[in-house]
Amino acid sequence: MALLDVRRVGKAFGGVHANSDISMTVEPGAIVGLIGPNGSGKTTLFNSIVGHHPIDGGEIYFDGRPISKLRTSAIARRGLLRTFQQTRIYARMNCTRNMLVSEPHRGEGVLDMFRKHEAERHEHAEQLLEFAGLYDKRLLYAGDLSFGQQKLLEFAMALMNEPTMLLLDEPTAGINPTLINGLIDRLQRANEERGVTLLVIEHNMRVIMNLAERIYCLSHGRLLAKGPPREIRDNRNVIDAYLGGQ
Amino acid sequence: MSRQAVLYVVIAAAGVAAPLLGAGYHAQLALLWIMIVLALSWDVMGGQMGYNSFGNITFFGVGMYTTIVTQVGLFYDVGAYTQAQGAAGFDLTLVQYYLGLGAGLLLAGMIAAMVAAMVGSGLLGLRGHYFAIGTLGLGIAFAELFAGWDWVGAGSGIVTPLYPGEGLVSRSVLFYYLAFVLGIACFFTLKRVYATRFGLAINAIRDDEDKAEAMGLHATRYKTVAWSISAFFTGIAGGIVGNIVGFIDPRDVAFTGATYGVWMIAMAILGGKGTLWGPVIGAVIFHITQELFWTYLLGWQRVALGLLIVVIVVFFPSGILGWLRERYPERFGIKVETVGASNGGG
């Protein structure tokens, strides 16, 4: 059974059809890519999946249960998490605190608000900071990190949340090539070692072709093609969409 | 003993000994602790959570009325009491007085917290400036509400019950110590809860609420509880101030948006919002400065105070502690920490 099952989802903003009739499935443990030219509706689809805005039509199932009527925070607590294209961290808190507050919030009661973070949580947070290569900087304000480091921190925060599935919105955009390799390596390790299913929006073709086992391509809000990387690379429609052919 | 412990002991000793300065200072010293409480509890919202509330004065007024109504209502009919327009003929025994006051202050906190939760269910959906504007009318609305409510004296107000225990402990000393205990309780409660998940969560809401929600945080729950905690202490402070003043008027004593309502914000900003000690330092400096204005600039004191607030906002936007933290980040624990020399990096 698919972990994420998007069925004929549509979303329009005024007269602009950002998504129409999009269906996609992601199997548990998979790494799936989502590509398409700018403005093709990739981020809108992410927003629809995580409940950032209501959808106009269609249905979305996560882990067998419908989630299209749930709020973002409730969906996150079920284990479906997204990162943002513009990196979002808590700028005026240090990295350790950024990590701690990102712990999973499943089943939290009102009284849990006033419990301190257990020692294991601190340890886990520091391990993940180490994993992201940010251990030395753990006491710095997250807002003072470089953009690339903030991306890594955001990724580590997402792992801290122990998600079943992660939606990553352009994880490599704006970071230097050396750091990109490190990040890709970490994405793969998170997938292999922690079993996190990944759905990745990516413009860097080299990255996505190597990372994903299956790729969906959007264009003008519609699903243009789907299949393994090699097929997508040779698909006439995809090439036209990217290069502006007819 | 750590330096911090020494500091606490010194402050506690000074607080306990302060009434020895003389009866003339009791009310001012009590108000100093009240100012600290108001600044600290405003900062839960405005500083730690980034929700600038102009409406916290509402809880101050609600707490004030709750206290007086409980003090009277436990033993007499409140309507008859306000109609008589004075406390004469409504004497309380010492036990009645202390019982009523204790119950009144506790209820003041609880009802203020409930009002915050109720008002919050509507207003906390607003973000940033919209929340600030939304809260702006809150105090005024409550003042009008109470000004039209005959049972609590409407526009002509209500006096506090006469204190029967002058022979035992003087009234001014009693309220000084109540304010002192409230100040200490407020400080340590907040210090404690800021160290829990609550503290981190409201900081995260301040920095990026959408992100916090996307990570599964129960943001609405945290916001509501934060405002209730803030209102709890503000409400009790109101109950104490009402008794110190001795007369409650809806516009000039209870829902005083233009004085206490602005001061609590100015004090938190002056000291450094979003820090534990900032509001305390801000309140002390502000209160002393304000008293000096009253003494040496009589007639111009309000102008001077207005200028002071402008100067605070323009020149100390991040407050005294915020300024220090930018200057000396290492002293605030903001630093690169390498593990052993070999690990290097940084």
mmCIF file with all atom_site columns, N, CA and C in Angstrom, chain B residues 269-333:
data_model
loop_
_atom_site.group_PDB
_atom_site.id
_atom_site.type_symbol
_atom_site.label_atom_id
_atom_site.label_alt_id
_atom_site.label_comp_id
_atom_site.label_asym_id
_atom_site.label_entity_id
_atom_site.label_seq_id
_atom_site.pdbx_PDB_ins_code
_atom_site.Cartn_x
_atom_site.Cartn_y
_atom_site.Cartn_z
_atom_site.occupancy
_atom_site.B_iso_or_equiv
_atom_site.pdbx_formal_charge
_atom_site.auth_seq_id
_atom_site.auth_comp_id
_atom_site.auth_asym_id
_atom_site.auth_atom_id
_atom_site.pdbx_PDB_model_num
ATOM 1   N N  . ILE B 1 269 ? 10.529 46.749 27.464 1.00 0.00 ? 269 ILE B N  1
ATOM 2   C CA . ILE B 1 269 ? 11.403 47.116 26.347 1.00 0.00 ? 269 ILE B CA 1
ATOM 3   C C  . ILE B 1 269 ? 12.696 47.728 26.864 1.00 0.00 ? 269 ILE B C  1
ATOM 4   N N  . LEU B 1 270 ? 12.579 48.613 27.860 1.00 0.00 ? 270 LEU B N  1
ATOM 5   C CA . LEU B 1 270 ? 13.771 49.274 28.411 1.00 0.00 ? 270 LEU B CA 1
ATOM 6   C C  . LEU B 1 270 ? 14.780 48.249 28.922 1.00 0.00 ? 270 LEU B C  1
ATOM 7   N N  . GLY B 1 271 ? 14.318 47.275 29.673 1.00 0.00 ? 271 GLY B N  1
ATOM 8   C CA . GLY B 1 271 ? 15.242 46.298 30.239 1.00 0.00 ? 271 GLY B CA 1
ATOM 9   C C  . GLY B 1 271 ? 15.717 45.272 29.217 1.00 0.00 ? 271 GLY B C  1
ATOM 10  N N  . GLY B 1 272 ? 14.908 45.003 28.241 1.00 0.00 ? 272 GLY B N  1
ATOM 11  C CA . GLY B 1 272 ? 15.264 44.006 27.223 1.00 0.00 ? 272 GLY B CA 1
ATOM 12  C C  . GLY B 1 272 ? 14.199 42.933 27.180 1.00 0.00 ? 272 GLY B C  1
ATOM 13  N N  . LYS B 1 273 ? 13.318 43.014 26.176 1.00 0.00 ? 273 LYS B N  1
ATOM 14  C CA . LYS B 1 273 ? 12.227 42.034 26.175 1.00 0.00 ? 273 LYS B CA 1
ATOM 15  C C  . LYS B 1 273 ? 12.731 40.672 25.711 1.00 0.00 ? 273 LYS B C  1
ATOM 16  N N  . GLY B 1 274 ? 12.019 39.662 26.148 1.00 0.00 ? 274 GLY B N  1
ATOM 17  C CA . GLY B 1 274 ? 12.428 38.309 25.802 1.00 0.00 ? 274 GLY B CA 1
ATOM 18  C C  . GLY B 1 274 ? 13.528 37.766 26.691 1.00 0.00 ? 274 GLY B C  1
ATOM 19  N N  . THR B 1 275 ? 13.854 38.478 27.760 1.00 0.00 ? 275 THR B N  1
ATOM 20  C CA . THR B 1 275 ? 14.826 37.966 28.723 1.00 0.00 ? 275 THR B CA 1
ATOM 21  C C  . THR B 1 275 ? 14.148 37.926 30.090 1.00 0.00 ? 275 THR B C  1
ATOM 22  N N  . LEU B 1 276 ? 14.701 37.138 31.005 1.00 0.00 ? 276 LEU B N  1
ATOM 23  C CA . LEU B 1 276 ? 14.067 37.041 32.322 1.00 0.00 ? 276 LEU B CA 1
ATOM 24  C C  . LEU B 1 276 ? 14.371 38.278 33.167 1.00 0.00 ? 276 LEU B C  1
ATOM 25  N N  . TRP B 1 277 ? 15.650 38.704 33.129 1.00 0.00 ? 277 TRP B N  1
ATOM 26  C CA . TRP B 1 277 ? 16.034 39.825 33.976 1.00 0.00 ? 277 TRP B CA 1
ATOM 27  C C  . TRP B 1 277 ? 15.699 41.191 33.376 1.00 0.00 ? 277 TRP B C  1
ATOM 28  N N  . GLY B 1 278 ? 15.554 41.245 32.068 1.00 0.00 ? 278 GLY B N  1
ATOM 29  C CA . GLY B 1 278 ? 15.285 42.515 31.394 1.00 0.00 ? 278 GLY B CA 1
ATOM 30  C C  . GLY B 1 278 ? 14.111 43.286 31.998 1.00 0.00 ? 278 GLY B C  1
ATOM 31  N N  . PRO B 1 279 ? 12.937 42.664 32.067 1.00 0.00 ? 279 PRO B N  1
ATOM 32  C CA . PRO B 1 279 ? 11.789 43.377 32.624 1.00 0.00 ? 279 PRO B CA 1
ATOM 33  C C  . PRO B 1 279 ? 12.015 43.825 34.071 1.00 0.00 ? 279 PRO B C  1
ATOM 34  N N  . VAL B 1 280 ? 12.764 43.029 34.836 1.00 0.00 ? 280 VAL B N  1
ATOM 35  C CA . VAL B 1 280 ? 13.031 43.393 36.230 1.00 0.00 ? 280 VAL B CA 1
ATOM 36  C C  . VAL B 1 280 ? 13.870 44.672 36.267 1.00 0.00 ? 280 VAL B C  1
ATOM 37  N N  . ILE B 1 281 ? 14.969 44.658 35.502 1.00 0.00 ? 281 ILE B N  1
ATOM 38  C CA . ILE B 1 281 ? 15.852 45.826 35.461 1.00 0.00 ? 281 ILE B CA 1
ATOM 39  C C  . ILE B 1 281 ? 15.103 47.041 34.915 1.00 0.00 ? 281 ILE B C  1
ATOM 40  N N  . GLY B 1 282 ? 14.333 46.800 33.850 1.00 0.00 ? 282 GLY B N  1
ATOM 41  C CA . GLY B 1 282 ? 13.566 47.882 33.248 1.00 0.00 ? 282 GLY B CA 1
ATOM 42  C C  . GLY B 1 282 ? 12.589 48.495 34.238 1.00 0.00 ? 282 GLY B C  1
ATOM 43  N N  . ALA B 1 283 ? 11.908 47.643 35.006 1.00 0.00 ? 283 ALA B N  1
ATOM 44  C CA . ALA B 1 283 ? 10.910 48.135 35.955 1.00 0.00 ? 283 ALA B CA 1
ATOM 45  C C  . ALA B 1 283 ? 11.565 48.966 37.047 1.00 0.00 ? 283 ALA B C  1
ATOM 46  N N  . VAL B 1 284 ? 12.696 48.509 37.545 1.00 0.00 ? 284 VAL B N  1
ATOM 47  C CA . VAL B 1 284 ? 13.372 49.240 38.626 1.00 0.00 ? 284 VAL B CA 1
ATOM 48  C C  . VAL B 1 284 ? 13.817 50.616 38.125 1.00 0.00 ? 284 VAL B C  1
ATOM 49  N N  . ILE B 1 285 ? 14.495 50.636 36.980 1.00 0.00 ? 285 ILE B N  1
ATOM 50  C CA . ILE B 1 285 ? 14.971 51.914 36.451 1.00 0.00 ? 285 ILE B CA 1
ATOM 51  C C  . ILE B 1 285 ? 13.803 52.843 36.138 1.00 0.00 ? 285 ILE B C  1
ATOM 52  N N  . PHE B 1 286 ? 12.786 52.273 35.509 1.00 0.00 ? 286 PHE B N  1
ATOM 53  C CA . PHE B 1 286 ? 11.638 53.095 35.118 1.00 0.00 ? 286 PHE B CA 1
ATOM 54  C C  . PHE B 1 286 ? 10.939 53.680 36.343 1.00 0.00 ? 286 PHE B C  1
ATOM 55  N N  . HIS B 1 287 ? 10.710 52.850 37.324 1.00 0.00 ? 287 HIS B N  1
ATOM 56  C CA . HIS B 1 287 ? 9.964  53.314 38.501 1.00 0.00 ? 287 HIS B CA 1
ATOM 57  C C  . HIS B 1 287 ? 10.728 54.403 39.256 1.00 0.00 ? 287 HIS B C  1
ATOM 58  N N  . ILE B 1 288 ? 12.029 54.182 39.401 1.00 0.00 ? 288 ILE B N  1
ATOM 59  C CA . ILE B 1 288 ? 12.836 55.186 40.112 1.00 0.00 ? 288 ILE B CA 1
ATOM 60  C C  . ILE B 1 288 ? 12.874 56.496 39.319 1.00 0.00 ? 288 ILE B C  1
ATOM 61  N N  . THR B 1 289 ? 13.110 56.380 38.008 1.00 0.00 ? 289 THR B N  1
ATOM 62  C CA . THR B 1 289 ? 13.146 57.579 37.174 1.00 0.00 ? 289 THR B CA 1
ATOM 63  C C  . THR B 1 289 ? 11.831 58.340 37.263 1.00 0.00 ? 289 THR B C  1
ATOM 64  N N  . GLN B 1 290 ? 10.745 57.578 37.194 1.00 0.00 ? 290 GLN B N  1
ATOM 65  C CA . GLN B 1 290 ? 9.433  58.196 37.232 1.00 0.00 ? 290 GLN B CA 1
ATOM 66  C C  . GLN B 1 290 ? 9.216  58.937 38.558 1.00 0.00 ? 290 GLN B C  1
ATOM 67  N N  . GLU B 1 291 ? 9.640  58.329 39.650 1.00 0.00 ? 291 GLU B N  1
ATOM 68  C CA . GLU B 1 291 ? 9.498  58.988 40.953 1.00 0.00 ? 291 GLU B CA 1
ATOM 69  C C  . GLU B 1 291 ? 10.339 60.247 41.017 1.00 0.00 ? 291 GLU B C  1
ATOM 70  N N  . LEU B 1 292 ? 11.540 60.183 40.427 1.00 0.00 ? 292 LEU B N  1
ATOM 71  C CA . LEU B 1 292 ? 12.398 61.370 40.418 1.00 0.00 ? 292 LEU B CA 1
ATOM 72  C C  . LEU B 1 292 ? 11.734 62.494 39.624 1.00 0.00 ? 292 LEU B C  1
ATOM 73  N N  . PHE B 1 293 ? 11.118 62.129 38.506 1.00 0.00 ? 293 PHE B N  1
ATOM 74  C CA . PHE B 1 293 ? 10.411 63.142 37.707 1.00 0.00 ? 293 PHE B CA 1
ATOM 75  C C  . PHE B 1 293 ? 9.334  63.812 38.549 1.00 0.00 ? 293 PHE B C  1
ATOM 76  N N  . TRP B 1 294 ? 8.600  62.990 39.306 1.00 0.00 ? 294 TRP B N  1
ATOM 77  C CA . TRP B 1 294 ? 7.497  63.522 40.105 1.00 0.00 ? 294 TRP B CA 1
ATOM 78  C C  . TRP B 1 294 ? 8.040  64.474 41.171 1.00 0.00 ? 294 TRP B C  1
ATOM 79  N N  . THR B 1 295 ? 9.218  64.166 41.663 1.00 0.00 ? 295 THR B N  1
ATOM 80  C CA . THR B 1 295 ? 9.765  64.988 42.744 1.00 0.00 ? 295 THR B CA 1
ATOM 81  C C  . THR B 1 295 ? 10.416 66.253 42.214 1.00 0.00 ? 295 THR B C  1
ATOM 82  N N  . TYR B 1 296 ? 11.225 66.113 41.144 1.00 0.00 ? 296 TYR B N  1
ATOM 83  C CA . TYR B 1 296 ? 12.032 67.260 40.730 1.00 0.00 ? 296 TYR B CA 1
ATOM 84  C C  . TYR B 1 296 ? 11.494 68.002 39.515 1.00 0.00 ? 296 TYR B C  1
ATOM 85  N N  . LEU B 1 297 ? 10.560 67.395 38.786 1.00 0.00 ? 297 LEU B N  1
ATOM 86  C CA . LEU B 1 297 ? 10.058 68.055 37.576 1.00 0.00 ? 297 LEU B CA 1
ATOM 87  C C  . LEU B 1 297 ? 8.551  68.245 37.671 1.00 0.00 ? 297 LEU B C  1
ATOM 88  N N  . LEU B 1 298 ? 8.081  68.500 38.877 1.00 0.00 ? 298 LEU B N  1
ATOM 89  C CA . LEU B 1 298 ? 6.645  68.572 39.085 1.00 0.00 ? 298 LEU B CA 1
ATOM 90  C C  . LEU B 1 298 ? 6.017  69.565 38.110 1.00 0.00 ? 298 LEU B C  1
ATOM 91  N N  . GLY B 1 299 ? 4.931  69.130 37.499 1.00 0.00 ? 299 GLY B N  1
ATOM 92  C CA . GLY B 1 299 ? 4.283  69.946 36.478 1.00 0.00 ? 299 GLY B CA 1
ATOM 93  C C  . GLY B 1 299 ? 4.694  69.476 35.091 1.00 0.00 ? 299 GLY B C  1
ATOM 94  N N  . TRP B 1 300 ? 5.942  69.019 34.985 1.00 0.00 ? 300 TRP B N  1
ATOM 95  C CA . TRP B 1 300 ? 6.449  68.543 33.697 1.00 0.00 ? 300 TRP B CA 1
ATOM 96  C C  . TRP B 1 300 ? 6.628  67.026 33.708 1.00 0.00 ? 300 TRP B C  1
ATOM 97  N N  . GLN B 1 301 ? 6.207  66.382 34.792 1.00 0.00 ? 301 GLN B N  1
ATOM 98  C CA . GLN B 1 301 ? 6.538  64.968 34.939 1.00 0.00 ? 301 GLN B CA 1
ATOM 99  C C  . GLN B 1 301 ? 6.001  64.100 33.804 1.00 0.00 ? 301 GLN B C  1
ATOM 100 N N  . ARG B 1 302 ? 4.795  64.437 33.327 1.00 0.00 ? 302 ARG B N  1
ATOM 101 C CA . ARG B 1 302 ? 4.218  63.614 32.257 1.00 0.00 ? 302 ARG B CA 1
ATOM 102 C C  . ARG B 1 302 ? 4.943  63.832 30.928 1.00 0.00 ? 302 ARG B C  1
ATOM 103 N N  . VAL B 1 303 ? 5.370  65.057 30.712 1.00 0.00 ? 303 VAL B N  1
ATOM 104 C CA . VAL B 1 303 ? 6.146  65.346 29.503 1.00 0.00 ? 303 VAL B CA 1
ATOM 105 C C  . VAL B 1 303 ? 7.456  64.563 29.557 1.00 0.00 ? 303 VAL B C  1
ATOM 106 N N  . ALA B 1 304 ? 8.114  64.636 30.715 1.00 0.00 ? 304 ALA B N  1
ATOM 107 C CA . ALA B 1 304 ? 9.395  63.941 30.873 1.00 0.00 ? 304 ALA B CA 1
ATOM 108 C C  . ALA B 1 304 ? 9.224  62.439 30.696 1.00 0.00 ? 304 ALA B C  1
ATOM 109 N N  . LEU B 1 305 ? 8.136  61.920 31.258 1.00 0.00 ? 305 LEU B N  1
ATOM 110 C CA . LEU B 1 305 ? 7.900  60.481 31.163 1.00 0.00 ? 305 LEU B CA 1
ATOM 111 C C  . LEU B 1 305 ? 7.637  60.068 29.711 1.00 0.00 ? 305 LEU B C  1
ATOM 112 N N  . GLY B 1 306 ? 6.870  60.904 29.024 1.00 0.00 ? 306 GLY B N  1
ATOM 113 C CA . GLY B 1 306 ? 6.600  60.640 27.606 1.00 0.00 ? 306 GLY B CA 1
ATOM 114 C C  . GLY B 1 306 ? 7.893  60.636 26.816 1.00 0.00 ? 306 GLY B C  1
ATOM 115 N N  . LEU B 1 307 ? 8.755  61.621 27.086 1.00 0.00 ? 307 LEU B N  1
ATOM 116 C CA . LEU B 1 307 ? 10.049 61.690 26.407 1.00 0.00 ? 307 LEU B CA 1
ATOM 117 C C  . LEU B 1 307 ? 10.876 60.461 26.719 1.00 0.00 ? 307 LEU B C  1
ATOM 118 N N  . LEU B 1 308 ? 10.839 60.049 27.986 1.00 0.00 ? 308 LEU B N  1
ATOM 119 C CA . LEU B 1 308 ? 11.612 58.872 28.382 1.00 0.00 ? 308 LEU B CA 1
ATOM 120 C C  . LEU B 1 308 ? 11.185 57.651 27.563 1.00 0.00 ? 308 LEU B C  1
ATOM 121 N N  . ILE B 1 309 ? 9.859  57.490 27.398 1.00 0.00 ? 309 ILE B N  1
ATOM 122 C CA . ILE B 1 309 ? 9.366  56.335 26.651 1.00 0.00 ? 309 ILE B CA 1
ATOM 123 C C  . ILE B 1 309 ? 9.823  56.404 25.198 1.00 0.00 ? 309 ILE B C  1
ATOM 124 N N  . VAL B 1 310 ? 9.782  57.622 24.621 1.00 0.00 ? 310 VAL B N  1
ATOM 125 C CA . VAL B 1 310 ? 10.245 57.786 23.239 1.00 0.00 ? 310 VAL B CA 1
ATOM 126 C C  . VAL B 1 310 ? 11.725 57.424 23.144 1.00 0.00 ? 310 VAL B C  1
ATOM 127 N N  . VAL B 1 311 ? 12.512 57.928 24.094 1.00 0.00 ? 311 VAL B N  1
ATOM 128 C CA . VAL B 1 311 ? 13.958 57.662 24.092 1.00 0.00 ? 311 VAL B CA 1
ATOM 129 C C  . VAL B 1 311 ? 14.220 56.157 24.197 1.00 0.00 ? 311 VAL B C  1
ATOM 130 N N  . ILE B 1 312 ? 13.446 55.492 25.063 1.00 0.00 ? 312 ILE B N  1
ATOM 131 C CA . ILE B 1 312 ? 13.622 54.045 25.234 1.00 0.00 ? 312 ILE B CA 1
ATOM 132 C C  . ILE B 1 312 ? 13.408 53.332 23.902 1.00 0.00 ? 312 ILE B C  1
ATOM 133 N N  . VAL B 1 313 ? 12.293 53.667 23.244 1.00 0.00 ? 313 VAL B N  1
ATOM 134 C CA . VAL B 1 313 ? 11.941 52.945 22.024 1.00 0.00 ? 313 VAL B CA 1
ATOM 135 C C  . VAL B 1 313 ? 12.932 53.248 20.901 1.00 0.00 ? 313 VAL B C  1
ATOM 136 N N  . VAL B 1 314 ? 13.403 54.519 20.836 1.00 0.00 ? 314 VAL B N  1
ATOM 137 C CA . VAL B 1 314 ? 14.289 54.904 19.735 1.00 0.00 ? 314 VAL B CA 1
ATOM 138 C C  . VAL B 1 314 ? 15.719 54.405 19.960 1.00 0.00 ? 314 VAL B C  1
ATOM 139 N N  . PHE B 1 315 ? 16.228 54.603 21.165 1.00 0.00 ? 315 PHE B N  1
ATOM 140 C CA . PHE B 1 315 ? 17.647 54.308 21.391 1.00 0.00 ? 315 PHE B CA 1
ATOM 141 C C  . PHE B 1 315 ? 17.914 52.922 21.985 1.00 0.00 ? 315 PHE B C  1
ATOM 142 N N  . PHE B 1 316 ? 16.924 52.337 22.618 1.00 0.00 ? 316 PHE B N  1
ATOM 143 C CA . PHE B 1 316 ? 17.129 51.007 23.198 1.00 0.00 ? 316 PHE B CA 1
ATOM 144 C C  . PHE B 1 316 ? 16.101 50.016 22.661 1.00 0.00 ? 316 PHE B C  1
ATOM 145 N N  . PRO B 1 317 ? 16.005 49.896 21.333 1.00 0.00 ? 317 PRO B N  1
ATOM 146 C CA . PRO B 1 317 ? 14.951 49.018 20.810 1.00 0.00 ? 317 PRO B CA 1
ATOM 147 C C  . PRO B 1 317 ? 15.077 47.591 21.323 1.00 0.00 ? 317 PRO B C  1
ATOM 148 N N  . SER B 1 318 ? 16.306 47.146 21.612 1.00 0.00 ? 318 SER B N  1
ATOM 149 C CA . SER B 1 318 ? 16.429 45.787 22.141 1.00 0.00 ? 318 SER B CA 1
ATOM 150 C C  . SER B 1 318 ? 16.696 45.797 23.644 1.00 0.00 ? 318 SER B C  1
ATOM 151 N N  . GLY B 1 319 ? 16.602 46.986 24.257 1.00 0.00 ? 319 GLY B N  1
ATOM 152 C CA . GLY B 1 319 ? 16.703 47.068 25.709 1.00 0.00 ? 319 GLY B CA 1
ATOM 153 C C  . GLY B 1 319 ? 18.129 46.971 26.224 1.00 0.00 ? 319 GLY B C  1
ATOM 154 N N  . ILE B 1 320 ? 18.266 47.167 27.532 1.00 0.00 ? 320 ILE B N  1
ATOM 155 C CA . ILE B 1 320 ? 19.595 47.159 28.136 1.00 0.00 ? 320 ILE B CA 1
ATOM 156 C C  . ILE B 1 320 ? 20.247 45.789 27.989 1.00 0.00 ? 320 ILE B C  1
ATOM 157 N N  . LEU B 1 321 ? 19.510 44.740 28.345 1.00 0.00 ? 321 LEU B N  1
ATOM 158 C CA . LEU B 1 321 ? 20.093 43.404 28.240 1.00 0.00 ? 321 LEU B CA 1
ATOM 159 C C  . LEU B 1 321 ? 20.314 42.999 26.790 1.00 0.00 ? 321 LEU B C  1
ATOM 160 N N  . GLY B 1 322 ? 19.394 43.414 25.911 1.00 0.00 ? 322 GLY B N  1
ATOM 161 C CA . GLY B 1 322 ? 19.539 43.095 24.495 1.00 0.00 ? 322 GLY B CA 1
ATOM 162 C C  . GLY B 1 322 ? 20.802 43.743 23.930 1.00 0.00 ? 322 GLY B C  1
ATOM 163 N N  . TRP B 1 323 ? 21.046 44.984 24.357 1.00 0.00 ? 323 TRP B N  1
ATOM 164 C CA . TRP B 1 323 ? 22.226 45.718 23.917 1.00 0.00 ? 323 TRP B CA 1
ATOM 165 C C  . TRP B 1 323 ? 23.491 45.018 24.418 1.00 0.00 ? 323 TRP B C  1
ATOM 166 N N  . LEU B 1 324 ? 23.462 44.635 25.677 1.00 0.00 ? 324 LEU B N  1
ATOM 167 C CA . LEU B 1 324 ? 24.622 43.932 26.245 1.00 0.00 ? 324 LEU B CA 1
ATOM 168 C C  . LEU B 1 324 ? 24.873 42.607 25.521 1.00 0.00 ? 324 LEU B C  1
ATOM 169 N N  . ARG B 1 325 ? 23.778 41.926 25.161 1.00 0.00 ? 325 ARG B N  1
ATOM 170 C CA . ARG B 1 325 ? 23.926 40.628 24.521 1.00 0.00 ? 325 ARG B CA 1
ATOM 171 C C  . ARG B 1 325 ? 24.543 40.770 23.131 1.00 0.00 ? 325 ARG B C  1
ATOM 172 N N  . GLU B 1 326 ? 24.184 41.869 22.439 1.00 0.00 ? 326 GLU B N  1
ATOM 173 C CA . GLU B 1 326 ? 24.796 42.095 21.128 1.00 0.00 ? 326 GLU B CA 1
ATOM 174 C C  . GLU B 1 326 ? 26.277 42.414 21.275 1.00 0.00 ? 326 GLU B C  1
ATOM 175 N N  . ARG B 1 327 ? 26.615 43.148 22.352 1.00 0.00 ? 327 ARG B N  1
ATOM 176 C CA . ARG B 1 327 ? 28.005 43.528 22.583 1.00 0.00 ? 327 ARG B CA 1
ATOM 177 C C  . ARG B 1 327 ? 28.865 42.347 23.026 1.00 0.00 ? 327 ARG B C  1
ATOM 178 N N  . TYR B 1 328 ? 28.374 41.602 23.972 1.00 0.00 ? 328 TYR B N  1
ATOM 179 C CA . TYR B 1 328 ? 29.169 40.517 24.575 1.00 0.00 ? 328 TYR B CA 1
ATOM 180 C C  . TYR B 1 328 ? 28.440 39.178 24.470 1.00 0.00 ? 328 TYR B C  1
ATOM 181 N N  . PRO B 1 329 ? 28.270 38.668 23.235 1.00 0.00 ? 329 PRO B N  1
ATOM 182 C CA . PRO B 1 329 ? 27.485 37.428 23.093 1.00 0.00 ? 329 PRO B CA 1
ATOM 183 C C  . PRO B 1 329 ? 28.044 36.258 23.904 1.00 0.00 ? 329 PRO B C  1
ATOM 184 N N  . GLU B 1 330 ? 29.386 36.190 24.015 1.00 0.00 ? 330 GLU B N  1
ATOM 185 C CA . GLU B 1 330 ? 29.973 35.050 24.736 1.00 0.00 ? 330 GLU B CA 1
ATOM 186 C C  . GLU B 1 330 ? 29.486 34.987 26.176 1.00 0.00 ? 330 GLU B C  1
ATOM 187 N N  . ARG B 1 331 ? 29.318 36.174 26.790 1.00 0.00 ? 331 ARG B N  1
ATOM 188 C CA . ARG B 1 331 ? 28.886 36.191 28.190 1.00 0.00 ? 331 ARG B CA 1
ATOM 189 C C  . ARG B 1 331 ? 27.463 35.671 28.344 1.00 0.00 ? 331 ARG B C  1
ATOM 190 N N  . PHE B 1 332 ? 26.728 35.650 27.224 1.00 0.00 ? 332 PHE B N  1
ATOM 191 C CA . PHE B 1 332 ? 25.368 35.124 27.261 1.00 0.00 ? 332 PHE B CA 1
ATOM 192 C C  . PHE B 1 332 ? 25.321 33.694 26.713 1.00 0.00 ? 332 PHE B C  1
ATOM 193 N N  . GLY B 1 333 ? 26.492 33.091 26.559 1.00 0.00 ? 333 GLY B N  1
ATOM 194 C CA . GLY B 1 333 ? 26.533 31.690 26.134 1.00 0.00 ? 333 GLY B CA 1
ATOM 195 C C  . GLY B 1 333 ? 26.367 31.489 24.640 1.00 0.00 ? 333 GLY B C  1
#
